[in-house]
């Protein structure tokens, strides 16, 4: 009986010791006493591998990312800030989306869903610090006028009627229009652009009549499309042509196998227009570099223990 009683605390002690070791085994390093989990480190290691090929350089970049991960937390705490509920919700949504797409890959790399959540949450910590300094009610506020000017520089807004420079032949194959057909289409689109510029018809009226001639029924007005350089929706030449159209005017633009009548739209005139949907992105475009530099400066002062 005495032997049994002696074994019980021994088993409990071993279990506790094993649990402690398992917990420590999950930690890659501490940065100023804050633990960096192995999964978080592995994530940054993969990100670093996209920036460099030399193993030593990859490890160096990953370490810097870990230090900045901690530096962002330290700055948040020093300013007595808390991450707003909206950013927490976005963290959960982004984590879920990323895990659904790449979860199996992350598991093979020993990166858990909790690790992904930590990494994404760190990004929103940076956004919180950004707002603390540069929001319209921040320490160094960026004016709405400056934000709108940046928005107009980043994005181009337009309405477009689209036509195709291809057709389907009798074999069901897609082939280019004949020279005569293509020229007739270009003249049609040029005429529509002239009518818009001369104010004899709106682009929505012309879109309706153009589609009716094709046997299609239009029930809604054309939406204002927002595009920015290198966003992948349109090729670079299309963007450059559209951004050179004066606001309120129309031009014919060809891109790939399509032809368009494009009317340049004014996209930042009041708080109810497209600007309000993109103000967060615009602020980041203007000032996130400053936050990154601040975090890097702080990260450089932190000590690391493996």
CSV table of N, CA and C in Angstrom, one decimal, residues 1-137:
chain,number,residue,atom,x,y,z
A,1,UNK,N,0.8,-1.2,0.0
A,1,UNK,CA,0.0,0.0,0.0
A,1,UNK,C,0.9,1.2,0.0
A,2,UNK,N,2.0,1.2,0.8
A,2,UNK,CA,2.9,2.3,0.9
A,2,UNK,C,3.5,2.6,-0.5
A,3,UNK,N,3.9,1.4,-1.1
A,3,UNK,CA,4.5,1.6,-2.4
A,3,UNK,C,3.6,2.2,-3.5
A,4,UNK,N,2.3,1.9,-3.4
A,4,UNK,CA,1.3,2.5,-4.3
A,4,UNK,C,1.2,4.0,-4.0
A,5,UNK,N,1.1,4.3,-2.8
A,5,UNK,CA,1.0,5.7,-2.4
A,5,UNK,C,2.2,6.5,-2.9
A,6,UNK,N,3.4,5.9,-2.8
A,6,UNK,CA,4.6,6.6,-3.3
A,6,UNK,C,4.6,6.8,-4.8
A,7,UNK,N,4.0,5.9,-5.5
A,7,UNK,CA,4.0,6.0,-7.0
A,7,UNK,C,3.1,7.1,-7.5
A,8,UNK,N,2.1,7.4,-6.8
A,8,UNK,CA,1.1,8.4,-7.3
A,8,UNK,C,1.7,9.7,-7.5
A,9,UNK,N,2.4,10.3,-6.4
A,9,UNK,CA,3.0,11.6,-6.7
A,9,UNK,C,4.1,11.5,-7.7
A,10,UNK,N,4.8,10.4,-7.8
A,10,UNK,CA,5.9,10.3,-8.8
A,10,UNK,C,5.3,10.3,-10.2
A,11,UNK,N,4.2,9.7,-10.4
A,11,UNK,CA,3.6,9.7,-11.7
A,11,UNK,C,3.1,11.1,-12.1
A,12,UNK,N,2.5,11.8,-11.0
A,12,UNK,CA,2.0,13.1,-11.2
A,12,UNK,C,3.2,14.1,-11.6
A,13,UNK,N,4.3,13.9,-10.9
A,13,UNK,CA,5.5,14.7,-11.1
A,13,UNK,C,6.1,14.5,-12.5
A,14,UNK,N,6.1,13.2,-13.0
A,14,UNK,CA,6.6,13.0,-14.3
A,14,UNK,C,5.7,13.6,-15.4
A,15,UNK,N,4.3,13.5,-15.1
A,15,UNK,CA,3.4,14.0,-16.1
A,15,UNK,C,3.5,15.5,-16.2
A,16,UNK,N,3.8,16.2,-15.0
A,16,UNK,CA,4.0,17.6,-15.0
A,16,UNK,C,5.3,18.0,-15.7
A,17,UNK,N,6.3,17.2,-15.5
A,17,UNK,CA,7.6,17.5,-16.2
A,17,UNK,C,7.5,17.3,-17.7
A,18,UNK,N,6.8,16.3,-18.1
A,18,UNK,CA,6.6,16.0,-19.5
A,18,UNK,C,5.8,17.2,-20.2
A,19,UNK,N,4.7,17.6,-19.4
A,19,UNK,CA,3.9,18.7,-20.0
A,19,UNK,C,4.7,20.0,-20.1
A,20,UNK,N,5.6,20.2,-19.1
A,20,UNK,CA,6.4,21.4,-19.2
A,20,UNK,C,7.4,21.4,-20.4
A,21,UNK,N,8.0,20.2,-20.6
A,21,UNK,CA,9.0,20.0,-21.7
A,21,UNK,C,8.3,20.2,-23.0
A,22,UNK,N,7.0,19.7,-23.1
A,22,UNK,CA,6.3,19.8,-24.4
A,22,UNK,C,6.0,21.2,-24.7
A,23,UNK,N,5.7,22.0,-23.6
A,23,UNK,CA,5.4,23.4,-23.8
A,23,UNK,C,6.6,24.1,-24.3
A,24,UNK,N,7.8,23.8,-23.7
A,24,UNK,CA,9.0,24.5,-24.0
A,24,UNK,C,9.5,24.1,-25.4
A,25,UNK,N,9.2,22.8,-25.8
A,25,UNK,CA,9.6,22.3,-27.1
A,25,UNK,C,8.9,23.1,-28.2
A,26,UNK,N,7.7,23.7,-27.9
A,26,UNK,CA,6.9,24.4,-28.9
A,26,UNK,C,7.4,25.8,-29.1
A,27,UNK,N,8.4,26.2,-28.3
A,27,UNK,CA,8.9,27.6,-28.4
A,27,UNK,C,10.2,27.6,-29.1
A,28,UNK,N,10.3,28.4,-30.2
A,28,UNK,CA,11.5,28.5,-31.0
A,28,UNK,C,12.5,29.5,-30.3
A,29,UNK,N,12.0,30.6,-29.7
A,29,UNK,CA,12.9,31.6,-29.1
A,29,UNK,C,12.0,32.5,-28.3
A,30,UNK,N,12.7,33.4,-27.5
A,30,UNK,CA,12.0,34.5,-26.8
A,30,UNK,C,12.6,35.8,-27.3
A,31,UNK,N,11.8,36.8,-27.5
A,31,UNK,CA,12.3,38.1,-27.9
A,31,UNK,C,11.9,39.1,-26.8
A,32,UNK,N,12.8,39.6,-26.1
A,32,UNK,CA,12.6,40.4,-24.9
A,32,UNK,C,11.6,39.7,-24.0
A,33,UNK,N,11.8,38.3,-23.8
A,33,UNK,CA,11.0,37.6,-22.9
A,33,UNK,C,9.7,37.1,-23.5
A,34,UNK,N,9.3,37.5,-24.7
A,34,UNK,CA,8.0,37.1,-25.3
A,34,UNK,C,8.3,35.9,-26.2
A,35,UNK,N,7.5,34.9,-26.0
A,35,UNK,CA,7.8,33.6,-26.7
A,35,UNK,C,7.3,33.7,-28.2
A,36,UNK,N,8.2,33.1,-29.0
A,36,UNK,CA,7.8,32.9,-30.4
A,36,UNK,C,7.7,31.4,-30.6
A,37,UNK,N,6.5,31.0,-30.9
A,37,UNK,CA,6.2,29.6,-31.2
A,37,UNK,C,6.9,29.1,-32.4
A,38,UNK,N,7.2,27.8,-32.4
A,38,UNK,CA,7.9,27.3,-33.6
A,38,UNK,C,7.1,27.4,-34.9
A,39,UNK,N,5.8,27.3,-34.7
A,39,UNK,CA,4.9,27.4,-35.9
A,39,UNK,C,4.9,28.8,-36.5
A,40,UNK,N,5.0,29.8,-35.6
A,40,UNK,CA,5.1,31.2,-36.1
A,40,UNK,C,6.4,31.4,-36.8
A,41,UNK,N,7.5,30.9,-36.2
A,41,UNK,CA,8.8,31.0,-36.8
A,41,UNK,C,8.8,30.3,-38.1
A,42,UNK,N,8.2,29.1,-38.2
A,42,UNK,CA,8.2,28.4,-39.5
A,42,UNK,C,7.4,29.2,-40.6
A,43,UNK,N,6.4,29.9,-40.2
A,43,UNK,CA,5.6,30.7,-41.1
A,43,UNK,C,6.5,31.8,-41.7
A,44,UNK,N,7.2,32.5,-40.8
A,44,UNK,CA,8.1,33.6,-41.2
A,44,UNK,C,9.3,33.0,-42.0
A,45,UNK,N,9.7,31.8,-41.7
A,45,UNK,CA,10.8,31.2,-42.5
A,45,UNK,C,10.3,31.0,-43.9
A,46,UNK,N,9.1,30.5,-44.1
A,46,UNK,CA,8.6,30.3,-45.5
A,46,UNK,C,8.5,31.7,-46.2
A,47,UNK,N,8.0,32.7,-45.5
A,47,UNK,CA,7.9,34.0,-46.1
A,47,UNK,C,9.3,34.6,-46.5
A,48,UNK,N,10.3,34.3,-45.6
A,48,UNK,CA,11.6,34.8,-45.9
A,48,UNK,C,12.2,34.1,-47.1
A,49,UNK,N,11.8,32.8,-47.3
A,49,UNK,CA,12.3,32.0,-48.5
A,49,UNK,C,11.8,32.6,-49.8
A,50,UNK,N,10.8,33.4,-49.7
A,50,UNK,CA,10.3,34.1,-50.9
A,50,UNK,C,11.1,35.3,-51.3
A,51,UNK,N,11.9,35.8,-50.3
A,51,UNK,CA,12.6,37.0,-50.5
A,51,UNK,C,14.1,36.8,-50.7
A,52,UNK,N,14.6,35.6,-50.4
A,52,UNK,CA,16.0,35.2,-50.5
A,52,UNK,C,16.2,33.8,-50.8
A,53,UNK,N,17.3,33.4,-51.3
A,53,UNK,CA,17.6,32.0,-51.6
A,53,UNK,C,18.7,31.4,-50.7
A,54,UNK,N,19.6,32.3,-50.3
A,54,UNK,CA,20.7,31.8,-49.4
A,54,UNK,C,20.1,31.5,-48.0
A,55,UNK,N,20.4,30.3,-47.5
A,55,UNK,CA,19.9,29.8,-46.2
A,55,UNK,C,20.2,30.8,-45.1
A,56,UNK,N,21.4,31.3,-45.1
A,56,UNK,CA,21.8,32.2,-44.0
A,56,UNK,C,20.9,33.5,-44.0
A,57,UNK,N,20.7,34.0,-45.3
A,57,UNK,CA,19.9,35.2,-45.4
A,57,UNK,C,18.5,35.0,-45.1
A,58,UNK,N,18.0,33.8,-45.5
A,58,UNK,CA,16.6,33.4,-45.1
A,58,UNK,C,16.4,33.4,-43.6
A,59,UNK,N,17.3,32.8,-42.9
A,59,UNK,CA,17.2,32.8,-41.5
A,59,UNK,C,17.3,34.2,-40.8
A,60,UNK,N,18.1,35.0,-41.4
A,60,UNK,CA,18.2,36.4,-40.9
A,60,UNK,C,16.9,37.2,-41.1
A,61,UNK,N,16.3,37.0,-42.3
A,61,UNK,CA,15.0,37.7,-42.6
A,61,UNK,C,13.9,37.2,-41.6
A,62,UNK,N,13.9,35.9,-41.4
A,62,UNK,CA,12.9,35.3,-40.6
A,62,UNK,C,13.0,35.8,-39.1
A,63,UNK,N,14.3,35.9,-38.7
A,63,UNK,CA,14.5,36.4,-37.3
A,63,UNK,C,14.0,37.8,-37.2
A,64,UNK,N,14.3,38.6,-38.2
A,64,UNK,CA,13.9,40.0,-38.2
A,64,UNK,C,12.4,40.1,-38.1
A,65,UNK,N,11.7,39.3,-38.9
A,65,UNK,CA,10.2,39.3,-38.9
A,65,UNK,C,9.7,38.9,-37.5
A,66,UNK,N,10.4,37.9,-36.8
A,66,UNK,CA,10.0,37.6,-35.5
A,66,UNK,C,10.1,38.7,-34.5
A,67,UNK,N,11.2,39.4,-34.6
A,67,UNK,CA,11.5,40.6,-33.8
A,67,UNK,C,10.4,41.7,-34.0
A,68,UNK,N,10.1,41.9,-35.2
A,68,UNK,CA,9.1,42.9,-35.6
A,68,UNK,C,7.7,42.5,-35.1
A,69,UNK,N,7.4,41.2,-35.1
A,69,UNK,CA,6.2,40.6,-34.6
A,69,UNK,C,6.0,41.0,-33.1
A,70,UNK,N,7.1,40.9,-32.3
A,70,UNK,CA,7.1,41.3,-30.9
A,70,UNK,C,7.1,42.8,-30.8
A,71,UNK,N,7.9,43.5,-31.6
A,71,UNK,CA,8.0,44.9,-31.4
A,71,UNK,C,6.6,45.6,-31.6
A,72,UNK,N,5.8,45.1,-32.5
A,72,UNK,CA,4.4,45.6,-32.7
A,72,UNK,C,3.6,45.5,-31.5
A,73,UNK,N,3.7,44.3,-30.8
A,73,UNK,CA,3.0,44.1,-29.5
A,73,UNK,C,3.4,45.1,-28.5
A,74,UNK,N,4.7,45.3,-28.4
A,74,UNK,CA,5.3,46.2,-27.4
A,74,UNK,C,4.8,47.6,-27.6
A,75,UNK,N,4.8,48.0,-28.8
A,75,UNK,CA,4.4,49.4,-29.1
A,75,UNK,C,2.9,49.6,-28.8
A,76,UNK,N,2.1,48.6,-29.1
A,76,UNK,CA,0.7,48.6,-28.8
A,76,UNK,C,0.5,48.7,-27.3
A,77,UNK,N,1.2,48.0,-26.5
A,77,UNK,CA,1.0,48.0,-25.1
A,77,UNK,C,1.5,49.3,-24.5
A,78,UNK,N,2.6,49.8,-25.0
A,78,UNK,CA,3.2,51.1,-24.5
A,78,UNK,C,2.2,52.3,-24.7
A,79,UNK,N,1.5,52.2,-25.8
A,79,UNK,CA,0.5,53.3,-26.1
A,79,UNK,C,-0.8,53.0,-25.4
A,80,UNK,N,-0.9,51.9,-24.6
A,80,UNK,CA,-2.2,51.5,-23.9
A,80,UNK,C,-3.3,51.4,-24.9
A,81,UNK,N,-3.0,50.8,-26.1
A,81,UNK,CA,-4.0,50.6,-27.1
A,81,UNK,C,-4.5,49.1,-27.0
A,82,UNK,N,-5.7,48.9,-27.5
A,82,UNK,CA,-6.3,47.6,-27.6
A,82,UNK,C,-6.8,47.5,-29.0
A,83,UNK,N,-6.7,46.3,-29.6
A,83,UNK,CA,-7.2,46.1,-31.0
A,83,UNK,C,-8.7,46.1,-31.0
A,84,UNK,N,-9.3,46.9,-31.9
A,84,UNK,CA,-10.7,47.0,-31.9
A,84,UNK,C,-11.4,45.8,-32.4
A,85,UNK,N,-12.7,45.6,-32.0
A,85,UNK,CA,-13.4,44.4,-32.3
A,85,UNK,C,-13.5,44.1,-33.8
A,86,UNK,N,-13.6,45.2,-34.6
A,86,UNK,CA,-13.6,45.0,-36.1
A,86,UNK,C,-12.4,44.3,-36.6
A,87,UNK,N,-11.2,44.7,-36.1
A,87,UNK,CA,-9.9,44.1,-36.5
A,87,UNK,C,-9.8,42.6,-36.0
A,88,UNK,N,-10.4,42.4,-34.8
A,88,UNK,CA,-10.4,41.0,-34.2
A,88,UNK,C,-11.2,40.1,-35.1
A,89,UNK,N,-12.4,40.6,-35.5
A,89,UNK,CA,-13.3,39.9,-36.4
A,89,UNK,C,-12.6,39.6,-37.8
A,90,UNK,N,-11.9,40.6,-38.3
A,90,UNK,CA,-11.2,40.4,-39.6
A,90,UNK,C,-10.1,39.4,-39.4
A,91,UNK,N,-9.4,39.4,-38.2
A,91,UNK,CA,-8.4,38.4,-38.0
A,91,UNK,C,-8.9,37.0,-38.1
A,92,UNK,N,-10.1,36.8,-37.5
A,92,UNK,CA,-10.7,35.5,-37.5
A,92,UNK,C,-11.1,35.1,-38.9
A,93,UNK,N,-11.7,36.0,-39.7
A,93,UNK,CA,-12.1,35.8,-41.0
A,93,UNK,C,-10.9,35.4,-41.9
A,94,UNK,N,-9.8,36.2,-41.8
A,94,UNK,CA,-8.7,36.0,-42.6
A,94,UNK,C,-8.0,34.7,-42.3
A,95,UNK,N,-7.9,34.4,-41.0
A,95,UNK,CA,-7.4,33.1,-40.6
A,95,UNK,C,-8.1,31.9,-41.2
A,96,UNK,N,-9.4,32.0,-41.1
A,96,UNK,CA,-10.3,30.9,-41.6
A,96,UNK,C,-10.1,30.8,-43.1
A,97,UNK,N,-10.0,31.9,-43.8
A,97,UNK,CA,-9.9,31.8,-45.3
A,97,UNK,C,-8.5,31.2,-45.7
A,98,UNK,N,-7.4,31.7,-45.0
A,98,UNK,CA,-6.1,31.2,-45.3
A,98,UNK,C,-6.0,29.7,-44.9
A,99,UNK,N,-6.5,29.3,-43.8
A,99,UNK,CA,-6.5,27.9,-43.4
A,99,UNK,C,-7.2,27.0,-44.3
A,100,UNK,N,-8.4,27.5,-44.8
A,100,UNK,CA,-9.1,26.7,-45.8
A,100,UNK,C,-8.4,26.4,-47.1
A,101,UNK,N,-7.6,27.4,-47.5
A,101,UNK,CA,-6.8,27.3,-48.7
A,101,UNK,C,-5.6,26.5,-48.6
A,102,UNK,N,-4.8,26.8,-47.5
A,102,UNK,CA,-3.5,26.2,-47.3
A,102,UNK,C,-3.3,25.4,-46.1
A,103,UNK,N,-4.3,25.0,-45.4
A,103,UNK,CA,-4.2,24.3,-44.1
A,103,UNK,C,-3.4,23.0,-44.2
A,104,UNK,N,-3.6,22.2,-45.3
A,104,UNK,CA,-2.8,21.0,-45.4
A,104,UNK,C,-1.3,21.3,-45.5
A,105,UNK,N,-1.0,22.3,-46.3
A,105,UNK,CA,0.4,22.7,-46.4
A,105,UNK,C,1.0,23.1,-45.1
A,106,UNK,N,0.2,24.0,-44.4
A,106,UNK,CA,0.7,24.5,-43.1
A,106,UNK,C,1.0,23.3,-42.1
A,107,UNK,N,0.1,22.4,-42.1
A,107,UNK,CA,0.2,21.2,-41.2
A,107,UNK,C,1.6,20.5,-41.5
A,108,UNK,N,1.9,20.3,-42.8
A,108,UNK,CA,3.2,19.7,-43.1
A,108,UNK,C,4.4,20.5,-42.7
A,109,UNK,N,4.2,21.8,-42.6
A,109,UNK,CA,5.3,22.7,-42.2
A,109,UNK,C,5.2,22.9,-40.7
A,110,UNK,N,4.4,22.2,-40.0
A,110,UNK,CA,4.2,22.3,-38.5
A,110,UNK,C,3.8,23.7,-38.1
A,111,UNK,N,2.9,24.2,-38.9
A,111,UNK,CA,2.3,25.5,-38.6
A,111,UNK,C,0.8,25.3,-38.3
A,112,UNK,N,0.4,25.7,-37.1
A,112,UNK,CA,-1.0,25.4,-36.7
A,112,UNK,C,-1.9,26.6,-37.0
A,113,UNK,N,-3.2,26.3,-36.9
A,113,UNK,CA,-4.2,27.4,-37.2
A,113,UNK,C,-4.0,28.6,-36.2
A,114,UNK,N,-3.6,28.2,-35.0
A,114,UNK,CA,-3.4,29.2,-33.9
A,114,UNK,C,-2.2,30.1,-34.3
A,115,UNK,N,-1.2,29.5,-34.9
A,115,UNK,CA,0.0,30.2,-35.4
A,115,UNK,C,-0.4,31.2,-36.5
A,116,UNK,N,-1.2,30.8,-37.4
A,116,UNK,CA,-1.7,31.6,-38.5
A,116,UNK,C,-2.4,32.8,-37.9
A,117,UNK,N,-3.3,32.5,-36.9
A,117,UNK,CA,-4.1,33.5,-36.3
A,117,UNK,C,-3.2,34.6,-35.6
A,118,UNK,N,-2.1,34.1,-35.0
A,118,UNK,CA,-1.1,35.1,-34.3
A,118,UNK,C,-0.5,36.0,-35.4
A,119,UNK,N,-0.1,35.4,-36.5
A,119,UNK,CA,0.6,36.2,-37.5
A,119,UNK,C,-0.3,37.2,-38.1
A,120,UNK,N,-1.6,36.8,-38.4
A,120,UNK,CA,-2.5,37.8,-39.0
A,120,UNK,C,-2.9,38.8,-38.0
A,121,UNK,N,-3.1,38.4,-36.7
A,121,UNK,CA,-3.4,39.4,-35.7
A,121,UNK,C,-2.3,40.5,-35.5
A,122,UNK,N,-1.1,40.1,-35.8
A,122,UNK,CA,0.0,41.0,-35.7
A,122,UNK,C,-0.1,42.1,-36.8
A,123,UNK,N,-0.7,41.7,-38.0
A,123,UNK,CA,-0.9,42.7,-39.0
A,123,UNK,C,-1.9,43.7,-38.6
A,124,UNK,N,-2.9,43.2,-37.9
A,124,UNK,CA,-4.0,44.2,-37.4
A,124,UNK,C,-3.5,45.0,-36.3
A,125,UNK,N,-2.5,44.5,-35.5
A,125,UNK,CA,-1.9,45.4,-34.5
A,125,UNK,C,-1.3,46.6,-35.2
A,126,UNK,N,-0.6,46.3,-36.3
A,126,UNK,CA,0.0,47.4,-37.1
A,126,UNK,C,-1.0,48.4,-37.5
A,127,UNK,N,-2.1,47.9,-38.0
A,127,UNK,CA,-3.2,48.8,-38.4
A,127,UNK,C,-3.7,49.6,-37.3
A,128,UNK,N,-3.8,49.0,-36.1
A,128,UNK,CA,-4.3,49.8,-34.9
A,128,UNK,C,-3.3,50.9,-34.6
A,129,UNK,N,-2.0,50.6,-34.7
A,129,UNK,CA,-1.0,51.7,-34.4
A,129,UNK,C,-1.1,52.7,-35.5
A,130,UNK,N,-1.3,52.3,-36.7
A,130,UNK,CA,-1.4,53.3,-37.9
A,130,UNK,C,-2.6,54.2,-37.6
A,131,UNK,N,-3.7,53.7,-37.1
A,131,UNK,CA,-4.8,54.6,-36.8
A,131,UNK,C,-4.5,55.5,-35.6
A,132,UNK,N,-3.8,55.0,-34.7
A,132,UNK,CA,-3.5,55.8,-33.5
A,132,UNK,C,-2.7,57.1,-33.9
A,133,UNK,N,-1.8,56.9,-34.9
A,133,UNK,CA,-1.0,58.0,-35.3
A,133,UNK,C,-1.6,58.9,-36.4
A,134,UNK,N,-2.2,58.2,-37.4
A,134,UNK,CA,-2.5,58.9,-38.6
A,134,UNK,C,-4.0,59.0,-39.0
A,135,UNK,N,-4.9,58.4,-38.2
A,135,UNK,CA,-6.3,58.6,-38.5
A,135,UNK,C,-6.7,60.0,-38.4
A,136,UNK,N,-7.9,60.4,-38.9
A,136,UNK,CA,-8.3,61.8,-38.9
A,136,UNK,C,-8.4,62.3,-37.5
A,137,UNK,N,-8.5,61.5,-36.5
A,137,UNK,CA,-8.5,62.0,-35.1
A,137,UNK,C,-7.2,61.4,-34.3
